GROMACS .gro file of C-alpha atoms in nm:
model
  191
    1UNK     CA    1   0.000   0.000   0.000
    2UNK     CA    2   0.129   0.349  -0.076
    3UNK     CA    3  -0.048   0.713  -0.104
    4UNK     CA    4   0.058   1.040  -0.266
    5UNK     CA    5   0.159   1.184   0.047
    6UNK     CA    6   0.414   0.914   0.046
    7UNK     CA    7   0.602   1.101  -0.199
    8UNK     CA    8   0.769   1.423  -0.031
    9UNK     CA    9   0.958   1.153   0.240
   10UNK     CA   10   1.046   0.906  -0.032
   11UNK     CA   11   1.183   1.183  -0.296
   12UNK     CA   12   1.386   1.326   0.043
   13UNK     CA   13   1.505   1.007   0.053
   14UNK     CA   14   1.628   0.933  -0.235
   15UNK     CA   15   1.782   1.283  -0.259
   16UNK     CA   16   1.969   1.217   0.072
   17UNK     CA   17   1.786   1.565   0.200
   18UNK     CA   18   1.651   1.555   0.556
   19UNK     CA   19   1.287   1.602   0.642
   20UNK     CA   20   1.203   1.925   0.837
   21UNK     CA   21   1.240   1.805   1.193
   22UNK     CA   22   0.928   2.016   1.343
   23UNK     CA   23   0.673   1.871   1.127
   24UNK     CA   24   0.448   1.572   1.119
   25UNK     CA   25   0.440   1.426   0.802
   26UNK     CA   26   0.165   1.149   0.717
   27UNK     CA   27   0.351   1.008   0.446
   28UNK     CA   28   0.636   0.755   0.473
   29UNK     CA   29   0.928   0.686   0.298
   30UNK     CA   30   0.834   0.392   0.032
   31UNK     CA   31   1.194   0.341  -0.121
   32UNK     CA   32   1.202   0.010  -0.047
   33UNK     CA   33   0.894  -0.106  -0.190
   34UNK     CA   34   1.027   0.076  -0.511
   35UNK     CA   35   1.353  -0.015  -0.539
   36UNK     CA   36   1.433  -0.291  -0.299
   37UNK     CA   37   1.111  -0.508  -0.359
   38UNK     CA   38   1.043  -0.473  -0.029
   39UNK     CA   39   0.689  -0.473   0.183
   40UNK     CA   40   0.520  -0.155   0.195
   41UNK     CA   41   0.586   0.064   0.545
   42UNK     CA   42   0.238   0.148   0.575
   43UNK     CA   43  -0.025  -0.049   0.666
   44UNK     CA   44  -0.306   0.209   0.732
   45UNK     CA   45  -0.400   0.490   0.497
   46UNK     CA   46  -0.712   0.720   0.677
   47UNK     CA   47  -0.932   0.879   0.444
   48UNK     CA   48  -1.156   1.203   0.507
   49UNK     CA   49  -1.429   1.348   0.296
   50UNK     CA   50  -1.377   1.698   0.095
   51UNK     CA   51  -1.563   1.853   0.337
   52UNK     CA   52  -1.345   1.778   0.665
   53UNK     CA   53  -1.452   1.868   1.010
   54UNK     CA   54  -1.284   1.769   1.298
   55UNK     CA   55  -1.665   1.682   1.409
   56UNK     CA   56  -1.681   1.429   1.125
   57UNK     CA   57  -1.333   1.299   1.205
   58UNK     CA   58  -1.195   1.004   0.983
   59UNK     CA   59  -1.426   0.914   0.743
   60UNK     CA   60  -1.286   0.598   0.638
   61UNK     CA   61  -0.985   0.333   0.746
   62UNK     CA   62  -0.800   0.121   0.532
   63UNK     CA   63  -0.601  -0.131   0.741
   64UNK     CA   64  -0.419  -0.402   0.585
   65UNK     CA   65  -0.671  -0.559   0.317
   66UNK     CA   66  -0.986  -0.399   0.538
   67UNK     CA   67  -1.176  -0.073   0.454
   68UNK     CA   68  -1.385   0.075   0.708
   69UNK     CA   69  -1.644   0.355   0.615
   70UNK     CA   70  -1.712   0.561   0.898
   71UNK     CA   71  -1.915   0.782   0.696
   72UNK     CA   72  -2.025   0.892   0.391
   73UNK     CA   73  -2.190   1.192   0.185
   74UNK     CA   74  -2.204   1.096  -0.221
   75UNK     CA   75  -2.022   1.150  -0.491
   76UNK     CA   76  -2.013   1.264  -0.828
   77UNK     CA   77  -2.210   1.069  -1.030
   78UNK     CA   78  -2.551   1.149  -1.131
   79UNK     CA   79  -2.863   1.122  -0.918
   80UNK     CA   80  -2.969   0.818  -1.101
   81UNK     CA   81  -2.695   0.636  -1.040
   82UNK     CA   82  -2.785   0.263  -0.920
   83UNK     CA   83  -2.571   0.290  -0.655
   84UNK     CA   84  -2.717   0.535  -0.422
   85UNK     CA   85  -2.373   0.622  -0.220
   86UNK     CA   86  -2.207   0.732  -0.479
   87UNK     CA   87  -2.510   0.984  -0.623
   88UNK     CA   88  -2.430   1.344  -0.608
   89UNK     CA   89  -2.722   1.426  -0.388
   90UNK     CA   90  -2.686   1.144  -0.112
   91UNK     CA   91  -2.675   1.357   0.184
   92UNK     CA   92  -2.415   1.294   0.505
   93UNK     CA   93  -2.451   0.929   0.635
   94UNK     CA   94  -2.311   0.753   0.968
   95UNK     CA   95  -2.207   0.371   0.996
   96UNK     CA   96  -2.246   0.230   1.354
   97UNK     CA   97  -2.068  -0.034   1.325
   98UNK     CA   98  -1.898   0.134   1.000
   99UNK     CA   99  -1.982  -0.061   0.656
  100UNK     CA  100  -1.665  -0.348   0.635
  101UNK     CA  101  -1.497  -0.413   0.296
  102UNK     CA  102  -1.210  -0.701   0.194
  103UNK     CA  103  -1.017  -0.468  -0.077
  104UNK     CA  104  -0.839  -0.693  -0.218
  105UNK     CA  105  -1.117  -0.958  -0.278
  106UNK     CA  106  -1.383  -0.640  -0.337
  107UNK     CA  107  -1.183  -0.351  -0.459
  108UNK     CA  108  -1.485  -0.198  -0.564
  109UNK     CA  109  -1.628  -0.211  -0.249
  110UNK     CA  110  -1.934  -0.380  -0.356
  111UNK     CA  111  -1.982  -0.653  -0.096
  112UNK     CA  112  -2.019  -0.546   0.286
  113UNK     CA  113  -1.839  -0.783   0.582
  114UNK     CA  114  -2.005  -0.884   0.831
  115UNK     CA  115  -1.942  -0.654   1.175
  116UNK     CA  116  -2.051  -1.006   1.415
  117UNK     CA  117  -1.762  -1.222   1.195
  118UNK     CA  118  -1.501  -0.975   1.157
  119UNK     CA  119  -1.512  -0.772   1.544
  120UNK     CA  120  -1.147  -0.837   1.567
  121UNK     CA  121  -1.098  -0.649   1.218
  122UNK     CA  122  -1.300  -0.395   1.348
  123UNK     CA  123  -1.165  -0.375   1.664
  124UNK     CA  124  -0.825  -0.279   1.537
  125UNK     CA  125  -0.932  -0.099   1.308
  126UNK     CA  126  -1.100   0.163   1.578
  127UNK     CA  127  -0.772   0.127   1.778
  128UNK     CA  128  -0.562   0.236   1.476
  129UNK     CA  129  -0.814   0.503   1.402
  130UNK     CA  130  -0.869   0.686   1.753
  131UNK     CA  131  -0.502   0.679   1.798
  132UNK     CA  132  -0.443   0.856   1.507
  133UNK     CA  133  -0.762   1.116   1.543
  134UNK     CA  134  -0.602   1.211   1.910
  135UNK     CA  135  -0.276   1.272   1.768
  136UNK     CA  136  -0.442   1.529   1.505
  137UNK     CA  137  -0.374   1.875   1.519
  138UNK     CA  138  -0.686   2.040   1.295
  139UNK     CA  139  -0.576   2.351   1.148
  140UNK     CA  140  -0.789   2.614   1.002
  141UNK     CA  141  -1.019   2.510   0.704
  142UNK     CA  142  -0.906   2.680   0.420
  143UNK     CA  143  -1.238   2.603   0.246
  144UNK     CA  144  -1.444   2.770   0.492
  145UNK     CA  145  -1.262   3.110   0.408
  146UNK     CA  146  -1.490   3.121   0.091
  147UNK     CA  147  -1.314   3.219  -0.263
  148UNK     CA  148  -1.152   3.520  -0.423
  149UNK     CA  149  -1.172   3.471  -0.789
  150UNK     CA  150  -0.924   3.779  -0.846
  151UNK     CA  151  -0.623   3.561  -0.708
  152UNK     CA  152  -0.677   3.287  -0.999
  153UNK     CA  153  -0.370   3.435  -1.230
  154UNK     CA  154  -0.490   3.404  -1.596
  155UNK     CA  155  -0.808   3.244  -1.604
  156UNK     CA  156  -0.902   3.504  -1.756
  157UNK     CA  157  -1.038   3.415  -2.135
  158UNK     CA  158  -0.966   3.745  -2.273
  159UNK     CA  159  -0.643   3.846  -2.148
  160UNK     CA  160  -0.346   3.846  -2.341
  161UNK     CA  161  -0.058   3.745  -2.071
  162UNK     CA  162   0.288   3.855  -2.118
  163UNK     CA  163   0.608   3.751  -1.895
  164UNK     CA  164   0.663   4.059  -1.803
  165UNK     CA  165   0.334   4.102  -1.631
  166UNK     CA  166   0.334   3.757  -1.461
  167UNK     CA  167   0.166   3.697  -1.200
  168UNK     CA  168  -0.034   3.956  -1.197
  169UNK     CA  169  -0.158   3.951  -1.593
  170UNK     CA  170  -0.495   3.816  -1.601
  171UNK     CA  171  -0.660   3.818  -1.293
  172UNK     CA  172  -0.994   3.644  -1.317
  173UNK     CA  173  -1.287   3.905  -1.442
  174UNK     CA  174  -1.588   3.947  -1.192
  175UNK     CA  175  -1.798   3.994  -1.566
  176UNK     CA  176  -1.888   3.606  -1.756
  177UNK     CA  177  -1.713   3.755  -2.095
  178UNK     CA  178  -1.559   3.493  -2.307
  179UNK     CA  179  -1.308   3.523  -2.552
  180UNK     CA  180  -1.027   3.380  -2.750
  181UNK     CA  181  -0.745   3.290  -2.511
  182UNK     CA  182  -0.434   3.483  -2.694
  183UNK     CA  183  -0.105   3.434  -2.582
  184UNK     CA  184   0.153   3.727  -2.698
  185UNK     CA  185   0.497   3.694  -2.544
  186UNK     CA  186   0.534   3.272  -2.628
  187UNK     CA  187   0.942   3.325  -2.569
  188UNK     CA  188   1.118   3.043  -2.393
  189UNK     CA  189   1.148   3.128  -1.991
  190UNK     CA  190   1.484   2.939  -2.027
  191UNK     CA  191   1.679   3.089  -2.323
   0.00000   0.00000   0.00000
C-alpha cells in the first residue's frame, strides 16, 4: 500500500535531504517497496471526505486488506446512479458499526463484511483510528474562508498574458465575458 503523500519523504530520501524536523508528516518513505522489492511501510491509509470537520473525524480506514467507512456523503455521479452512495445528492450518512470491505477480494467495495464475523478487524481498526484522530492537530479550514476569484492568475479568457506582467496579468474578471485565449509573449522562460 502506498499514497501520494508518500512522496515528499520518499523523494527526500532518495535525494539524501533531511525532512524538516518540526513537522508531522503522514507520508512515509516507500523506497524500499520501489527499489528494494520490499513490503510496503504502511499499513493504514485514513481517508476524510472533501468537506473535513474535525466533528466528522476520519471518514474511512483502510487497514491491511480492510476498509472501514465511517461515513459517507455521495459522490459525483448522477442522481440516477444505481448505486445510491455514490449519487451526487446522497446527503451525510453515519455507519455504527462502520460498513466493512475485503479490498483486495472487493476492490470496488461492492460486498459489505459482516461486523458479528469480523469484530477483531474492526476492533483494530477503531484502535488504529482513535489513535491517530487524538494525535491530530486540525488547522484552520481553508475552504471555509470562501473564494476570491481575483487571485486565480490568468483564467481570464480574454487576457493576453505577457512575462513581463506575470503573476499579476490576467486576474480572473468578476464579468462572464468569453473570448479567445491569446497568448503574446510565447518566448522560452529558459533561453
Amino acid at each position: 500500500m502506498a499514497a501520494t503523500v508518500d512522496l515528499f519523504p520518499t523523494f527526500a530520501a532518495v535525494a539524501g535531504a533531511p525532512l524538516p524536523p518540526q513537522v508531522t508528516l503522514d507520508g512515509l518513505d516507500i523506497s524500499p517497496l520501489l527499489f528494494q522489492n520490499q513490503p510496503s511501510p504502511r499499513d493504514t491509509y485514513f481517508f476524510f471526505s472533501d468537506n473535513v470537520k474535525p466533528s466528522l473525524g476520519v471518514s474511512a480506514v483502510r487497514w491491511n486488506q480492510y476498509k472501514a467507512h465511517y461515513n459517507s456523503h455521495g459522490g459525483l455521479c448522477p442522481d440516477t446512479y444505481p448505486d445510491e452512495v455514490c449519487r451526487g445528492n446522497f446527503s451525510l450518512h453515519s455507519y455504527d458499526p462502520p460498513l466493512l470491505y475485503d479490498v483486495n477480494s472487493d476492490p470496488g467495495e461492492i460486498y459489505q463484511l459482516d461486523p458479528t464475523l469480523y469484530a477483531n478487524v474492526l476492533s483494530q481498526i477503531e484502535k488504529v483510528k482513535e489513535a491517530f484522530e487524538s494525535s491530530l492537530v486540525w488547522g484552520e479550514s481553508q475552504m471555509d474562508r470562501g473564494t476570491d476569484n481575483s487571485l486565480q492568475p490568468c483564467a481570464n479568457r480574454t487576457c493576453v498574458p505577457t512575462l513581463a506582467a506575470w503573476p499579476g496579468c490576467c486576474r480572473t474578471a468578476t464579468s462572464t465575458e468569453r473570448g479567445p485565449l491569446r497568448l503574446v509573449d510565447s518566448s522560452p522562460l529558459i533561453p
